[in-house]
Coordinates of C-alpha atoms in Angstrom, one line a residue:
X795 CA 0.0 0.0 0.0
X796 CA 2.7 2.2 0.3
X797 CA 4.5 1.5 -2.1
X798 CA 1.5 2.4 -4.3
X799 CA 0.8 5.6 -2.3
X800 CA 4.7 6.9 -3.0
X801 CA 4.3 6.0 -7.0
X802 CA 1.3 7.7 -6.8
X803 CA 2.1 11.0 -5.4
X804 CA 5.2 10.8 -7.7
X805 CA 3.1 10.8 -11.0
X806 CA 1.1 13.7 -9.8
X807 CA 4.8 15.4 -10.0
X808 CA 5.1 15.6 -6.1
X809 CA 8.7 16.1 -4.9
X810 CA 10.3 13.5 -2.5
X811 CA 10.3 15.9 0.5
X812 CA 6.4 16.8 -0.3
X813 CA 5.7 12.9 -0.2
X814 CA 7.8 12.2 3.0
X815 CA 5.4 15.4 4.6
X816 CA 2.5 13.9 3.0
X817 CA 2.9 10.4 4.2
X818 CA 5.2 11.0 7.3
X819 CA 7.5 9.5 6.7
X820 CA 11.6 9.9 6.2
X821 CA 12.7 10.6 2.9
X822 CA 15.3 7.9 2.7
X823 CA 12.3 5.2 2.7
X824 CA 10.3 7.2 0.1
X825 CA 13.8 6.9 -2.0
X826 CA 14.4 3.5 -1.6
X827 CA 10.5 2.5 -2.4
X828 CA 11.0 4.4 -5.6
X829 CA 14.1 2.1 -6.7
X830 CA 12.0 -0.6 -6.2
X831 CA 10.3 -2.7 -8.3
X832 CA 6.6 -3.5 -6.8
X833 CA 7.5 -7.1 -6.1
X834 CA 10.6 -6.5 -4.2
X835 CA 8.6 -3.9 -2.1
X836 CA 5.7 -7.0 -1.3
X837 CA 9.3 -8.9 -0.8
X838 CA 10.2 -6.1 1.8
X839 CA 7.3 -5.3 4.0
X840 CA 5.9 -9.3 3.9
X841 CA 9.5 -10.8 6.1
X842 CA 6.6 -13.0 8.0
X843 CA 6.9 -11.9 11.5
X844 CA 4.9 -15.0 12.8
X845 CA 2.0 -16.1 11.7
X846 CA -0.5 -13.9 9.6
X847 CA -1.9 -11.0 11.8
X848 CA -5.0 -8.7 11.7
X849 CA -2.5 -5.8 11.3
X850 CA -0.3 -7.2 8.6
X851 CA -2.0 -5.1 5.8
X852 CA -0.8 -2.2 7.3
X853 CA 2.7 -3.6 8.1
X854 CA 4.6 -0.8 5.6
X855 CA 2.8 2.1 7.1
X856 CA 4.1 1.3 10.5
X857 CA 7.4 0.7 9.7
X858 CA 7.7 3.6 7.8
X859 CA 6.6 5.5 10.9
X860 CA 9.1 3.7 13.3
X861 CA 11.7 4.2 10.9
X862 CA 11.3 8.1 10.9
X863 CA 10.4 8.4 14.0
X864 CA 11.6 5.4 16.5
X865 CA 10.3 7.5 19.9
X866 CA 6.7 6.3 18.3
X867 CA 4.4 4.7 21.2
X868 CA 2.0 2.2 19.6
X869 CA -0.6 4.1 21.7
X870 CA 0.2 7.5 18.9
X871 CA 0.4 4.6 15.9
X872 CA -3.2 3.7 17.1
X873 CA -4.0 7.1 16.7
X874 CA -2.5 7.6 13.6
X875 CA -3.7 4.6 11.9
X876 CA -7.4 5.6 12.7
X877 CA -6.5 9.1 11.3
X878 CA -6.1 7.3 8.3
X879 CA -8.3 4.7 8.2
X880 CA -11.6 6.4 10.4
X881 CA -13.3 2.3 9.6
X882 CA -10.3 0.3 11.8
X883 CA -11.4 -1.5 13.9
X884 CA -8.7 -2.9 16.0
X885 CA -8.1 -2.6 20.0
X886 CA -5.1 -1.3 21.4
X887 CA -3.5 -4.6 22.5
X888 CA -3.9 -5.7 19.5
X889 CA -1.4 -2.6 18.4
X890 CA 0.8 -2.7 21.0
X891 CA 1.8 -6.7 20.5
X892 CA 2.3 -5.9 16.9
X893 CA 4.4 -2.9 17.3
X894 CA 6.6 -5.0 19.6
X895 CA 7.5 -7.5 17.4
X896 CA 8.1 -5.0 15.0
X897 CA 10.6 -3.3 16.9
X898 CA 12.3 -6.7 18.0
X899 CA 12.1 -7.7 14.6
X900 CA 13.9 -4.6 13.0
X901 CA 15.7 -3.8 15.4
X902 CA 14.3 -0.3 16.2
X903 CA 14.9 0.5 19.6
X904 CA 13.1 3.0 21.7
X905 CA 14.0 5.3 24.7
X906 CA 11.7 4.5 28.2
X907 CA 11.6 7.8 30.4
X908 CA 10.2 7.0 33.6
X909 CA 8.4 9.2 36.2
X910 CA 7.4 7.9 39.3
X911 CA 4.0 9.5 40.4
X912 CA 1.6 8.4 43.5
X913 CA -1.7 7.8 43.9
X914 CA -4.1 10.3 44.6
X915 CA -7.9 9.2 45.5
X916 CA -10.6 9.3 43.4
X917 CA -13.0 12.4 43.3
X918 CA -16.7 12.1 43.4
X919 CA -18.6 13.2 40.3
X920 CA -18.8 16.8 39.1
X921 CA -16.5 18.0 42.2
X922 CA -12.7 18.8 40.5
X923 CA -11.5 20.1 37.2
X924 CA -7.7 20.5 36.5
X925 CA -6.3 22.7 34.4
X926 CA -2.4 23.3 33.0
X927 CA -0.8 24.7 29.9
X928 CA 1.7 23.5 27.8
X929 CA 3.7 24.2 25.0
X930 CA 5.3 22.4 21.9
X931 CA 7.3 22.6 18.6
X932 CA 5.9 21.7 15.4
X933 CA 7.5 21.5 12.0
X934 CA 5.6 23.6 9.1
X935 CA 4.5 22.9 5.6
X936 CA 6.4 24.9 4.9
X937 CA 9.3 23.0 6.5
X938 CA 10.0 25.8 9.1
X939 CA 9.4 25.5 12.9
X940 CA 6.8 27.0 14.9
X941 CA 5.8 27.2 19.2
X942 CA 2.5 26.6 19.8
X943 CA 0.9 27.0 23.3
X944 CA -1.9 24.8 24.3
X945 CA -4.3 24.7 27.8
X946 CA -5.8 21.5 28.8
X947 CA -8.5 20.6 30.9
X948 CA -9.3 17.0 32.3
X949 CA -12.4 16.3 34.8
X950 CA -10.7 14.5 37.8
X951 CA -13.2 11.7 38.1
X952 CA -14.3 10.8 34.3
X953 CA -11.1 11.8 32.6
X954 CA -12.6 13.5 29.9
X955 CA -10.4 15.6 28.3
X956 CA -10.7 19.0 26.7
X957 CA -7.9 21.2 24.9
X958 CA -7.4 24.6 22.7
X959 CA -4.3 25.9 21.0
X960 CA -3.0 29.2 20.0
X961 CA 0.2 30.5 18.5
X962 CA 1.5 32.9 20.8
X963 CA 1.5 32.9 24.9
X964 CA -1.7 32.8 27.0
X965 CA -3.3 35.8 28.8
X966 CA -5.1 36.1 31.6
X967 CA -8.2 37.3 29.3
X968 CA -6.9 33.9 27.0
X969 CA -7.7 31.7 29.9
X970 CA -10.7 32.9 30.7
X971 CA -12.1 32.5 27.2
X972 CA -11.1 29.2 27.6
X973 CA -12.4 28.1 30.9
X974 CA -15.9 29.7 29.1
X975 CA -15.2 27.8 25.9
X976 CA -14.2 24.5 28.4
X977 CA -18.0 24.9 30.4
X978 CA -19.3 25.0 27.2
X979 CA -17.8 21.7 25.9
X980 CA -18.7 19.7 29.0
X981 CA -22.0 21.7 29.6
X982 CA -21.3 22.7 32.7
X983 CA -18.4 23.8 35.8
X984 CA -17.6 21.8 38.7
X985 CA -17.1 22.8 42.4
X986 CA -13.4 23.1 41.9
X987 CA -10.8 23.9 39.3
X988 CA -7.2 23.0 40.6
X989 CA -3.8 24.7 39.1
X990 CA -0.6 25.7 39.3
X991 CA 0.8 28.9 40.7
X992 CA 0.8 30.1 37.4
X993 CA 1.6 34.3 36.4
X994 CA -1.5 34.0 34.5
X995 CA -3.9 33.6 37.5
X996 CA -2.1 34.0 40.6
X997 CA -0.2 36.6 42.4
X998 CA 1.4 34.9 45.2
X999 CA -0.1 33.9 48.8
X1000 CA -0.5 35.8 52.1
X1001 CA -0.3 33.4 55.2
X1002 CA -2.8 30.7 53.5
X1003 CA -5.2 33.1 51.4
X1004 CA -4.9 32.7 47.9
X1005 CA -3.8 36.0 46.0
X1006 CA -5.8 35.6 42.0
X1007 CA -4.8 38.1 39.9
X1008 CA -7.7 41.0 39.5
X1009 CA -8.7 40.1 36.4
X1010 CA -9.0 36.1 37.3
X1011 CA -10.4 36.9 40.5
X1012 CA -13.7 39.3 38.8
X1013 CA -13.9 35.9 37.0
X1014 CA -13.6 33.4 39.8
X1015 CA -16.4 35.2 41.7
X1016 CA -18.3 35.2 38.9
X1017 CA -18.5 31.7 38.3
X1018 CA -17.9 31.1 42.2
X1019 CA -15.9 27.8 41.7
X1020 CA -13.4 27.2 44.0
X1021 CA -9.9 27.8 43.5
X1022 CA -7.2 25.2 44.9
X1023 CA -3.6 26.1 43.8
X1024 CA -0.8 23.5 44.3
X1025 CA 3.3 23.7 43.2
X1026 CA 4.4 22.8 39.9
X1027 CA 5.4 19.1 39.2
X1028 CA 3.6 18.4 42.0
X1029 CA 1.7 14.4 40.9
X1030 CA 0.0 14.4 44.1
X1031 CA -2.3 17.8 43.5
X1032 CA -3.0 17.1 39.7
X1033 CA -0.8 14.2 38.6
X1034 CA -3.9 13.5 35.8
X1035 CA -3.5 17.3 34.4
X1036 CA -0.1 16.5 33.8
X1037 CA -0.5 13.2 32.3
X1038 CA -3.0 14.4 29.7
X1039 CA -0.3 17.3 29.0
X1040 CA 2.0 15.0 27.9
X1041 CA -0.4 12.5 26.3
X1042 CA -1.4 15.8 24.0
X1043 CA 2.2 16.6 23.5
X1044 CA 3.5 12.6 23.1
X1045 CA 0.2 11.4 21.1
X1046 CA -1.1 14.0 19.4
X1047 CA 1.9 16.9 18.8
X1048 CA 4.2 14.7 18.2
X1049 CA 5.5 15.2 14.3
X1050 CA 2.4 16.3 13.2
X1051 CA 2.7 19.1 10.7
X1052 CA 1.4 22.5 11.2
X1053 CA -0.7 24.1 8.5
X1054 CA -2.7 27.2 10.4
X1055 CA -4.0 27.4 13.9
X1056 CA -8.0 26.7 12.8
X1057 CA -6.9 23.5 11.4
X1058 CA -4.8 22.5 13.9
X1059 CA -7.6 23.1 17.0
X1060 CA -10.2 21.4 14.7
X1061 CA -7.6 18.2 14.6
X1062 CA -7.2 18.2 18.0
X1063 CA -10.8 18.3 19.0
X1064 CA -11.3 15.1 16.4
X1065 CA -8.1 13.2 18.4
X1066 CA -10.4 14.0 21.5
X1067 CA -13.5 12.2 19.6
X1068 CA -10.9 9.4 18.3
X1069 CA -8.9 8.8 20.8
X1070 CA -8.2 11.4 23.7
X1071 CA -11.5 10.4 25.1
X1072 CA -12.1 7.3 23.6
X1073 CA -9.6 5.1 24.1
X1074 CA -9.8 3.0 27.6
X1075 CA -8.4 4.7 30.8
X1076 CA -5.2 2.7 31.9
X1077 CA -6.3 3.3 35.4
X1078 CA -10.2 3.2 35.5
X1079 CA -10.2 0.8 32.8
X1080 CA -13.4 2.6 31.3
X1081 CA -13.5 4.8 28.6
X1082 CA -13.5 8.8 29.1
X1083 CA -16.8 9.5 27.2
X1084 CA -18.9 7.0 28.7
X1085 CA -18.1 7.9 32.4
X1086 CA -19.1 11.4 31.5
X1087 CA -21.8 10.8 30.2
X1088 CA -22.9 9.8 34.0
X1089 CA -20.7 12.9 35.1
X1090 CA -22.3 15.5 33.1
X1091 CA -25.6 15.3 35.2
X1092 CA -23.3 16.2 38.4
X1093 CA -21.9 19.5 36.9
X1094 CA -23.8 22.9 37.9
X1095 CA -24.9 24.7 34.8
X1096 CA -23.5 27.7 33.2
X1097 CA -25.5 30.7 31.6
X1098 CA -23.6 32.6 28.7
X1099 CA -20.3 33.7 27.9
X1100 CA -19.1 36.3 30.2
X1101 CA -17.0 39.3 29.7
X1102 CA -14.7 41.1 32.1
X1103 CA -14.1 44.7 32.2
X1104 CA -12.2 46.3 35.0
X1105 CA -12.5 49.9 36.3
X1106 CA -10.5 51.6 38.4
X1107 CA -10.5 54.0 42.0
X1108 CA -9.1 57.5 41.0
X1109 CA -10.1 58.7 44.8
X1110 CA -7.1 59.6 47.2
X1111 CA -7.6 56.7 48.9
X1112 CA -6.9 53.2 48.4
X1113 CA -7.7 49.5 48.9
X1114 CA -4.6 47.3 50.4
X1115 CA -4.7 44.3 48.4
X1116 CA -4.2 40.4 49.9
X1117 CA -0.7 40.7 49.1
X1118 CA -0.4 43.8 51.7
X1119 CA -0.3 46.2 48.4
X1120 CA -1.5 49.3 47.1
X1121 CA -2.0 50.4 43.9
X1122 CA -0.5 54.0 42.2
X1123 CA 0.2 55.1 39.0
X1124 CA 0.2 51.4 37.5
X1125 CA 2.7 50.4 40.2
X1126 CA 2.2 48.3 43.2
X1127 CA 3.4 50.0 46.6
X1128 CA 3.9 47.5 49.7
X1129 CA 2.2 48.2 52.9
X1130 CA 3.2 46.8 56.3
X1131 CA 2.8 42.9 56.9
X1132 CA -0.7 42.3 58.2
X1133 CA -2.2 46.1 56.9
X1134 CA -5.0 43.7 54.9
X1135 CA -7.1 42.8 57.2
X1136 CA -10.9 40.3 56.7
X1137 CA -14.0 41.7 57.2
X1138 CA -13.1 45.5 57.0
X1139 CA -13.1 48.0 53.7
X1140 CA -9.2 47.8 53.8
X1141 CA -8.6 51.6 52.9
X1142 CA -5.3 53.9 53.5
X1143 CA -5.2 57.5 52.6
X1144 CA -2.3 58.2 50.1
X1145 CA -0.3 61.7 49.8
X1146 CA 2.4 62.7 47.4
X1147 CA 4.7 64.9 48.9
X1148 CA 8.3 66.4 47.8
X1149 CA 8.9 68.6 44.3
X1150 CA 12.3 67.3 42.7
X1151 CA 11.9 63.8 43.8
X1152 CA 8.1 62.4 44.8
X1153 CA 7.1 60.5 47.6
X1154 CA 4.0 58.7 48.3
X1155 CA 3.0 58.6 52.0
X1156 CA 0.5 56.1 53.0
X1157 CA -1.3 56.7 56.3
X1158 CA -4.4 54.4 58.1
X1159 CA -6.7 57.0 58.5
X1160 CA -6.4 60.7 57.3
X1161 CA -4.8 62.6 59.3
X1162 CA -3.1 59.6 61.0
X1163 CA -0.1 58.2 62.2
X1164 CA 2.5 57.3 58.4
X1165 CA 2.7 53.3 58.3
X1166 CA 4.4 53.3 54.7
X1167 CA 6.6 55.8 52.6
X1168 CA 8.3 55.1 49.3
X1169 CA 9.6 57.1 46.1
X1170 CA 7.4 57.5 43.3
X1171 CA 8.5 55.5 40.5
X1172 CA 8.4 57.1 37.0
X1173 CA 8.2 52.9 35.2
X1174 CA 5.2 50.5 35.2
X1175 CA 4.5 47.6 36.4
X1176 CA 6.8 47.4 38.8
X1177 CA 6.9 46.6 42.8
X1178 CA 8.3 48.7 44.6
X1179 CA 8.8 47.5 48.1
X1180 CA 10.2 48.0 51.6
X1181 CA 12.6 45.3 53.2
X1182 CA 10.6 45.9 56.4
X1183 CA 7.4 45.2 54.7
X1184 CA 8.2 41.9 53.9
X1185 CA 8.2 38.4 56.3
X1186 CA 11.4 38.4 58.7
X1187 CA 14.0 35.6 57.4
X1188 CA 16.7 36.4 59.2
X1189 CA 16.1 33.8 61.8
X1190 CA 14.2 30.2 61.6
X1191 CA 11.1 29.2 62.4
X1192 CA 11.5 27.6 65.4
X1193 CA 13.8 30.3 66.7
X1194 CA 11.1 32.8 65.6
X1195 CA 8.2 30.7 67.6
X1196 CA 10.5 30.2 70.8
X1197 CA 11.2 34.0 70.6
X1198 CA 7.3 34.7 70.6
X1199 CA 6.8 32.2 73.6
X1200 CA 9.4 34.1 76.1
X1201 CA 7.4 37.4 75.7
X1202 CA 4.2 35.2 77.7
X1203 CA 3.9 34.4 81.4
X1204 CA 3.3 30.8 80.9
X1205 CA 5.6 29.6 78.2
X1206 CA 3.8 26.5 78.3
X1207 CA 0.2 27.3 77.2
X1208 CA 1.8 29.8 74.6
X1209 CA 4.2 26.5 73.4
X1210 CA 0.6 24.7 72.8
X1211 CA -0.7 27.7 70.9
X1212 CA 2.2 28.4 68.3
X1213 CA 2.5 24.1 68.1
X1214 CA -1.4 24.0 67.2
X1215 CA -0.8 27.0 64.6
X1216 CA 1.9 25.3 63.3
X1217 CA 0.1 22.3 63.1
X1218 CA -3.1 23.6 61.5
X1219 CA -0.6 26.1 58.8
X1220 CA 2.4 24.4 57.9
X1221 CA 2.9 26.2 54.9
X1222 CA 2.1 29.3 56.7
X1223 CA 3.7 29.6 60.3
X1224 CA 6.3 32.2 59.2
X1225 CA 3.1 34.6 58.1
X1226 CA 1.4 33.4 61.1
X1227 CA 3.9 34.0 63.4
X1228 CA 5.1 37.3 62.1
X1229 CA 1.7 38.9 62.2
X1230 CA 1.1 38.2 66.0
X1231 CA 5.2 39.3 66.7
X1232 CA 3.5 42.7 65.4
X1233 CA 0.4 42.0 67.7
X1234 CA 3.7 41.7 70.8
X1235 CA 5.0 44.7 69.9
X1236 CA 1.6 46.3 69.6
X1237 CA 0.1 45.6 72.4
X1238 CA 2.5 44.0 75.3
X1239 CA 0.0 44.8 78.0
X1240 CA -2.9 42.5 76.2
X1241 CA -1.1 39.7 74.7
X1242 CA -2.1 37.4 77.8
X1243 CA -5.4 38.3 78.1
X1244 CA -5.4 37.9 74.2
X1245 CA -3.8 34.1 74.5
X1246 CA -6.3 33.0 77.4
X1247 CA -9.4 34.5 75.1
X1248 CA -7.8 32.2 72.3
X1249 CA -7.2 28.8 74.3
X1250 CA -10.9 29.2 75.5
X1251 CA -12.3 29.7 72.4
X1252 CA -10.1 27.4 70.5
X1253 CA -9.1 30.5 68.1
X1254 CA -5.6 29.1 66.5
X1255 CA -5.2 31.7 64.0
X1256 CA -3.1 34.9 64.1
X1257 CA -5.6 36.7 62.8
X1258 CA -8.0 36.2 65.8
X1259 CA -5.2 37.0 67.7
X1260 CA -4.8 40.2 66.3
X1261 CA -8.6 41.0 66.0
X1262 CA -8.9 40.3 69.5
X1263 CA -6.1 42.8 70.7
X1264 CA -7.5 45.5 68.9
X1265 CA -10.9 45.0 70.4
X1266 CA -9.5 44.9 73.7
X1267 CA -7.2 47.7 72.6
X1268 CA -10.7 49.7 72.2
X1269 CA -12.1 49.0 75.6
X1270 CA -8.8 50.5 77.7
X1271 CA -10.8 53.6 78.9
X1272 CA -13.8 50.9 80.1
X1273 CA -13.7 49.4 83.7
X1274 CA -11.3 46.8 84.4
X1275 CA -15.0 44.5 84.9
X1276 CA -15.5 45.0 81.2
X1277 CA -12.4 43.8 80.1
X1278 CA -12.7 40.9 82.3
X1279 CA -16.0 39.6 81.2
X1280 CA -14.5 39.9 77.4
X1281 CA -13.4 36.6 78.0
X1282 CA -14.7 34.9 80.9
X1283 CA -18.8 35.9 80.4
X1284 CA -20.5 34.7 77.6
X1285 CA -22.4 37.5 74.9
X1286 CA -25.3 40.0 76.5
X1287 CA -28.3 38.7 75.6
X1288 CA -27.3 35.0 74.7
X1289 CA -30.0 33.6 76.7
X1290 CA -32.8 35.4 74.4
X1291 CA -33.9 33.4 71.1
X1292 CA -36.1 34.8 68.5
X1293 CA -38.9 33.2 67.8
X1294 CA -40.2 31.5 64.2
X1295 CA -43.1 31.5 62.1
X1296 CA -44.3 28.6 59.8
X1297 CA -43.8 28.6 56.5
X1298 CA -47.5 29.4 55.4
X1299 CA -47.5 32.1 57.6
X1300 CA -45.5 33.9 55.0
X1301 CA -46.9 32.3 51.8
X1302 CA -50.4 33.8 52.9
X1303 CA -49.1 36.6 53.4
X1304 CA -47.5 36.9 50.0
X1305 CA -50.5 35.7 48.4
X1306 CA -49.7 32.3 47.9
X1307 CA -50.6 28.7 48.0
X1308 CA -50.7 27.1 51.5

């Protein structure tokens, strides 16, 4: 069949590099099928292997594929074969026995890279979507080279699989079209969406809150899914994101040739159909497109495609960010550790002060006390930030928490408390200790009252801690008695519930049925 194929395209006055593109395959092999007769070709390509095999009429395709490219898994032969022949039907063990004794019979030889990944538990359906990017080489018609950028999604429990390609880098505004393009496709968005700490949606983290970009965080609560970042390379957050990044890259990239980037996302959603989501799951042992099927009716509904457009505050003062930073002049300007605060509007009062060289003073309230000055920088984009601002690394962690524990009374209940936040924020005790430090120096007269307040009420975050000590801060021109009951009284009033009506109280009064 090839052999026909070649003579073919060589009548039609195709040249031997345009046959090997057309055919992939090298363009040795397309030479030395032209010197041959068509006999010595059947000669060629029928050295029996065994016995006769379902795969033997396409024997000189594959062999002209392992030839060019030897780094050829008999999963992306599969795929190529049905690219070719859409009316195959043959199953994938079927391939892979006869692409091993092809190899062992012509000696092509292929390199094994091994990962080692662990298992991660099953989710339930509809609950987690993963999402990563890659990005790949490809080879041209026109014999040139090309970098094309792809995202992927894969739906944790199902493993179907969803992907679009573009030829230059991804935006934030990029991803978002294709999260929208991505509900679309599957008809719907699950609880939660894990991924990197990639520049494209993520800022960086503040004591165990997740900083999103502005633009990705409008869209997040939006959708409201849920947002769980992990590390990069990191197989026990999203070890099936990555394997379907390089089963796109291994199966489908691989030496495929490039025309335009329509065609190429049309292809790719036709390997998903073919064989991205149709061929059997090594480790479910079902296929993609029938578990989702049964997944799809699990996934919350989305309306439209959304758009995002972001205004912004030209009022002297400003909102302190997650990241403990304002924004001025397209520049980001770093507050004190701990400025950003839950709950509250988050507002400082900025002034610009100085003629030859600017500064921009940052104050809590308006006429207050200056927690932050830097100089006004003339670029964009930049940080600018002050060493002080940032988390104290001078000394370890545990010589940080046994610091904080000598400024207490009883260094043995304070031990428990930084052991239990350590325990409960083990990514996060350096932010967690450093924000009550400031508490310390803050307040020294409170911090007990503040640490028996906490043990009571089991309060094992330093933000509590800090909440707390500005309350109490607040009630220093009270009685001592008020102080007191702060913490050993339960609330005014507790004892008093509020009473309920029935529900067809209020549908009669509404004008409703009963």
């Amino acid at each position: 069949m090839l052999y026909v194929k070649i003579h073919e395209l060589r009548k039609r006055k195709f040249k031997v590099a345009q046959i090997a593109k057309e055919l992939k395959i090298s363009r040795p092999t397309v030479y030395k099928y032209l010197e041959m007769t068509f006999d010595e070709a059947r000669a060629y390509t029928e050295q029996p292997l065994e016995k006769k095999k379902k795969l033997d009429h396409y024997k000189d395709w594959i062999l002209a594929w392992l030839e060019e490219y030897p780094h050829l898994s008999s999963a992306q032969i599969h795929d190529w074969l049905l690219e070719r022949y859409p009316d195959l039907l043959v199953g994938g063990s079927t391939v892979r026995s006869y692409v091993k004794d092809i190899r062992e019979f012509y000696q092509i030889e292929k390199k094994i890279m091994v990962r080692q990944y662990e298992a991660v538990p099953e989710q339930p359906m509809g609950k987690q979507l993963q999402v990563d990017w890659g990005e790949t080489k490809q080879k041209t018609i026109d014999n040139k080279e090309i970098k094309l950028y792809f995202i992927a999604f894969v739906l944790s429990h199902s493993r179907h699989k969803y992907m679009e390609w573009q030829a230059r880098p991804f935006t934030t505004r990029d991803a978002i079209r294709c999260h929208e393009n991505a509900f679309q496709f599957y008809g719907g968005r699950t609880e939660e969406i894990v991924y990197d700490q990639d520049h494209l949606i993520t800022v960086s983290e503040n004591a165990g809150q997740l900083l999103l970009t502005a633009e990705f965080q409008s869209y997040v609560n939006e959708r409201k899914f849920k947002v769980h970042l992990c590390r990069r390379a990191d197989p026990e957050s999203k070890g099936m994101i990555e394997n379907v990044v390089k089963y796109i890259k291994g199966n489908f990239a691989d030496s495929r040739v490039f025309s335009d980037v329509n065609d190429w996302n049309e292809r790719a959603l036709q390997w998903l159909q073919r064989t991205g989501n149709h061929q059997v799951h090594q480790t479910t042992k079902k296929r993609p497109a029938e578990v989702f099927l049964l997944e799809k009716q699990h996934l919350q509904p989305v309306s439209s495609l959304l758009s995002y457009e972001s205004t912004n505050n030209q009022s002297i003062t400003r909102s302190v960010s997650k990241d403990n930073t304002i924004r001025y002049k397209s520049n980001r300007y770093s507050v004190p550790l701990g400025t950003y605060q839950t709950m509250t509007e988050n507002l400082v009062w900025v002034e610009v002060t100085g003629d030859e060289q600017q500064e921009l003073v940052i104050r809590k309230e308006a006429n207050g006390e200056i927690i932050a000055e830097h100089i006004i920088s003339s670029e964009k984009g930049k940080l600018i930030q002050n060493r002080h601002h940032t988390r104290d690394r001078s000394k370890g962690i545990k010589e940080l928490q046994e610091r904080l524990i000598s400024y207490f009374e009883d260094p043995t209940q304070a031990a428990a408390y930084f052991d239990e936040i350590s325990q409960r924020y083990p990514r996060y005790r350096r932010d967690q200790f450093a924000i009550i430090n400031k508490v310390i120096q803050q307040y020294p007269a409170l911090i007990e009252t503040v640490l028996i307040k906490c043990m009571t009420e089991k309060l094992y975050n330093a933000n509590d801690f800090r909440d707390i000590a500005h309350h109490l801060d607040t009630l220093r021109d009270e009685p001592i008695k008020e102080v007191q009951s702060f913490y050993t009284s339960p609330p005014k009033h507790s004892h008093i519930k509020a009473s309920t009506r029935s529900l067809n109280a209020y549908t009669s009064i509404l004008g409703g049925r009963a």
